CSV table of C-alpha atoms in Angstrom, one decimal:
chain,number,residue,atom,x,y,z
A,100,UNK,CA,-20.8,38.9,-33.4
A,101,UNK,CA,-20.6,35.3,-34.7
A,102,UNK,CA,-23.4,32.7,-34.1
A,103,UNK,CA,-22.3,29.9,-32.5
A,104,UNK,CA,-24.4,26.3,-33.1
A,105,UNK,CA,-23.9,23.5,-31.3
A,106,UNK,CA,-25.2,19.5,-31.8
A,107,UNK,CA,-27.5,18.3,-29.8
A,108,UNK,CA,-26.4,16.0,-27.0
A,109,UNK,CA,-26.8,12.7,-27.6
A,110,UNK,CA,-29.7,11.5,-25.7
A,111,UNK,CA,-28.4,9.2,-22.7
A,112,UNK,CA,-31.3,7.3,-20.5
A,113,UNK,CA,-30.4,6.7,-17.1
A,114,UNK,CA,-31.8,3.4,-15.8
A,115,UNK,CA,-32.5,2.8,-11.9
A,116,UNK,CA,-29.8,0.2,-10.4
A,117,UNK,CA,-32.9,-2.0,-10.1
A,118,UNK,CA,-33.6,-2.1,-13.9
A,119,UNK,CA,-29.8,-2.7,-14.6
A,120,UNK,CA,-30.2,-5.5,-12.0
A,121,UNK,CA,-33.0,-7.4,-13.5
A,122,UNK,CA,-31.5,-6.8,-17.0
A,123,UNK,CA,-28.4,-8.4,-16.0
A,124,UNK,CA,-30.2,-11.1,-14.2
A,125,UNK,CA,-32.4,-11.8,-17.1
A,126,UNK,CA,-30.0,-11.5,-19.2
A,127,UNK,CA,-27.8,-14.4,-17.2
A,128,UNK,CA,-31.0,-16.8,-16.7
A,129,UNK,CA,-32.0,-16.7,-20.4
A,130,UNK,CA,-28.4,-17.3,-21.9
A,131,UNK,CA,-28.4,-20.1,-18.8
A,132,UNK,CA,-31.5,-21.7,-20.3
A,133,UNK,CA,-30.4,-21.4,-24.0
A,134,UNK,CA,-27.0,-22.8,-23.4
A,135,UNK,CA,-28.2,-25.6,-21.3
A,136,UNK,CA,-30.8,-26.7,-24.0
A,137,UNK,CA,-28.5,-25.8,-26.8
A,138,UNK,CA,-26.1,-28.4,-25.3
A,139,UNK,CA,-28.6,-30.7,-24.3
A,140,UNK,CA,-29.8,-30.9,-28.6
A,141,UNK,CA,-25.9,-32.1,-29.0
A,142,UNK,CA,-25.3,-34.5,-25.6
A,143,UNK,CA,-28.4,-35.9,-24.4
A,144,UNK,CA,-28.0,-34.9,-20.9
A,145,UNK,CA,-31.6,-34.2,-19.9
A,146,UNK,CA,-34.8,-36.7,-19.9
A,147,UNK,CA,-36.5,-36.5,-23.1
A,148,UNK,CA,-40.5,-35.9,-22.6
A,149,UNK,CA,-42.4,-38.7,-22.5
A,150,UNK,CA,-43.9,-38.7,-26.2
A,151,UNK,CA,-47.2,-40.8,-24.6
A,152,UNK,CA,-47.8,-37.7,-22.2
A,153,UNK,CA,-47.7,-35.0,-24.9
A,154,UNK,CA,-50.3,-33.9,-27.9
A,155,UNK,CA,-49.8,-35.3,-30.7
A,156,UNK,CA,-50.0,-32.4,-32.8
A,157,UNK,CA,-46.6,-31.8,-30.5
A,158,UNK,CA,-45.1,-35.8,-31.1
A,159,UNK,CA,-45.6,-35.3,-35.0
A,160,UNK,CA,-43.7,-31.7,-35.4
A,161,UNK,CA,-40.9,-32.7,-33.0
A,162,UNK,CA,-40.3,-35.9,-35.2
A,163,UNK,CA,-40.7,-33.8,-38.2
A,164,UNK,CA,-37.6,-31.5,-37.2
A,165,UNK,CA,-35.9,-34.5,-35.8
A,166,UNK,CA,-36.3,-36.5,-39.3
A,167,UNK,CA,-34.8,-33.3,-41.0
A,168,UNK,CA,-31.6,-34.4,-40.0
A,169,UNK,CA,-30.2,-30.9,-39.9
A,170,UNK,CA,-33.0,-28.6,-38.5
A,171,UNK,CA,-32.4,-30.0,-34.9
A,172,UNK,CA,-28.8,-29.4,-34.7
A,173,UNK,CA,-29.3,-26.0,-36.1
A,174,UNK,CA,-31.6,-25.2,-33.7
A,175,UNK,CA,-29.3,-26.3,-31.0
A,176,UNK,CA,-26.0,-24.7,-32.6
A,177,UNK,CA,-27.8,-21.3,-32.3
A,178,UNK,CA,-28.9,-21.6,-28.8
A,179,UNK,CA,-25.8,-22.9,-27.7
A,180,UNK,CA,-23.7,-19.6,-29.6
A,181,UNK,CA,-26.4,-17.0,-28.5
A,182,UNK,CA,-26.8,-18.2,-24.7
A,183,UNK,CA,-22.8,-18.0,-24.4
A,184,UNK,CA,-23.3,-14.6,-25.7
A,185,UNK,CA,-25.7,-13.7,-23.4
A,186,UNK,CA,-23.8,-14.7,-20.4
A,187,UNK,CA,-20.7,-13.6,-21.5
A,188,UNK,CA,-22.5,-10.0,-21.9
A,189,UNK,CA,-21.2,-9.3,-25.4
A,190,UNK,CA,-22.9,-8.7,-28.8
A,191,UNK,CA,-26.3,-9.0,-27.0
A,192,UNK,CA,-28.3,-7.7,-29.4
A,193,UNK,CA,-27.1,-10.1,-32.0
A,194,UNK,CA,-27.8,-12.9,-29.9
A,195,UNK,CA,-31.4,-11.7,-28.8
A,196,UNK,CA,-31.5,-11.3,-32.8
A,197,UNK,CA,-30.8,-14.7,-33.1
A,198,UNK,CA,-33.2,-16.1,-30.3
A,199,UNK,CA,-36.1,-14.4,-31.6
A,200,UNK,CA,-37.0,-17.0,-33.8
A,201,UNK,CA,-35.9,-19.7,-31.8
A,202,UNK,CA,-38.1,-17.6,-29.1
A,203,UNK,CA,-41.5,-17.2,-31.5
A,204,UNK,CA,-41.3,-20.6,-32.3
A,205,UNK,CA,-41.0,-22.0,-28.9
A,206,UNK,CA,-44.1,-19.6,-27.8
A,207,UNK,CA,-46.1,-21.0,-31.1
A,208,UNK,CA,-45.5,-24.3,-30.6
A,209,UNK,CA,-46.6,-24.2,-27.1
A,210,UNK,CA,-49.9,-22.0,-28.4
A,211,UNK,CA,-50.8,-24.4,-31.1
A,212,UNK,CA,-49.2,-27.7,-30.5
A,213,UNK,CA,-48.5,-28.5,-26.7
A,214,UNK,CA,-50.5,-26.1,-24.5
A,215,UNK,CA,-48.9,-27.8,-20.8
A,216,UNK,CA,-46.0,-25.8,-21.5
A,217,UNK,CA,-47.4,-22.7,-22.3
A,218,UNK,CA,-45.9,-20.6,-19.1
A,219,UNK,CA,-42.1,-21.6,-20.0
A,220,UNK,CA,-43.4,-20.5,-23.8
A,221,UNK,CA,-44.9,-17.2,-22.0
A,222,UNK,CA,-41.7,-16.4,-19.8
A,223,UNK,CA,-39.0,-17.1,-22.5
A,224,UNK,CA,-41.3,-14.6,-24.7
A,225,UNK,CA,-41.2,-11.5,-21.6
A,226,UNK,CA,-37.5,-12.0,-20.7
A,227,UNK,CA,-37.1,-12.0,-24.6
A,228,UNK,CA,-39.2,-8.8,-25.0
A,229,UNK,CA,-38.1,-7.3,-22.0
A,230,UNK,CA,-34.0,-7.9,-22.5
A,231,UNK,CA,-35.0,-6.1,-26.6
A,232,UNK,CA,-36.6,-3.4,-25.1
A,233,UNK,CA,-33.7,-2.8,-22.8
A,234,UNK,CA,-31.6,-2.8,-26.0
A,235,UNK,CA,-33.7,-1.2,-27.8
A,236,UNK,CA,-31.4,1.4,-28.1
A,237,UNK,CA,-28.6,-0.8,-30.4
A,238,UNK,CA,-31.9,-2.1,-32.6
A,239,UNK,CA,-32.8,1.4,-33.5
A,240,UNK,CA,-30.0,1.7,-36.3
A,241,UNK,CA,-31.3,-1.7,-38.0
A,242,UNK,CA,-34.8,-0.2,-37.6
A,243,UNK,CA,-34.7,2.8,-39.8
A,244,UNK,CA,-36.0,2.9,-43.0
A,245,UNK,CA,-33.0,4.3,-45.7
């Protein structure tokens, strides 16, 4: 008699058609928004905040990144790439990897330096959190300690 071993299965998790839903819709908003905004940095297309209606604190950062000449446009370059990946549905995880900063700094800015726009800050952060936890399955490998 021989003793046969066999690998363990890989693990699969089965989501209900109600969390793939709100993933993909998420998923679609978000890279909407970042797209929009990224394009927006580059064309001008929306109506700049009126600087007399926001904090100060706000007024002086956003001219600091503007007299950068560079930090703007980066800002804008990366939104623009990562929302087109996020509604095209590929390399996800690389463009939630490359929001997160963008996504911390919005929430922080709105925290320290412009509270009124605090809820966009808080629902940028969930759909953020919430679209990495539903990949948190492609972060684990980048996660491990070797």
């Amino acid at each position: 008699m021989t003793a046969t071993t066999t690998a363990p299965a890989a693990i699969t998790v089965r989501r209900s058609a109600a969390a793939r839903h709100a993933t993909i819709v998420t998923r679609v908003l978000i890279g909407l928004l970042f797209t929009a905004t990224g394009l927006n940095g580059f064309l001008n297309f929306m109506p700049a905040p009126d600087p007399s209606t926001m904090a100060p604190a706000g007024v002086a950062f956003s001219a600091a990144l503007y007299a950068t000449g560079y930090m703007l446009q980066l800002a804008s370059g990366v939104q623009v790439v990562a929302g087109v990946l996020l509604l095209a549905g590929r390399f996800v995880p690389l463009a939630l990897a490359l929001l997160a900063p963008v996504v911390v700094n919005i929430f922080l800015f709105h925290v320290f330096l412009e509270p009124s726009g605090l809820v966009t800050g808080l629902l940028v952060t969930a759909a953020e959190i919430g679209l990495a936890w539903a990949y948190r399955d492609r972060f684990r490998p980048m996660l491990q300690a070797r």
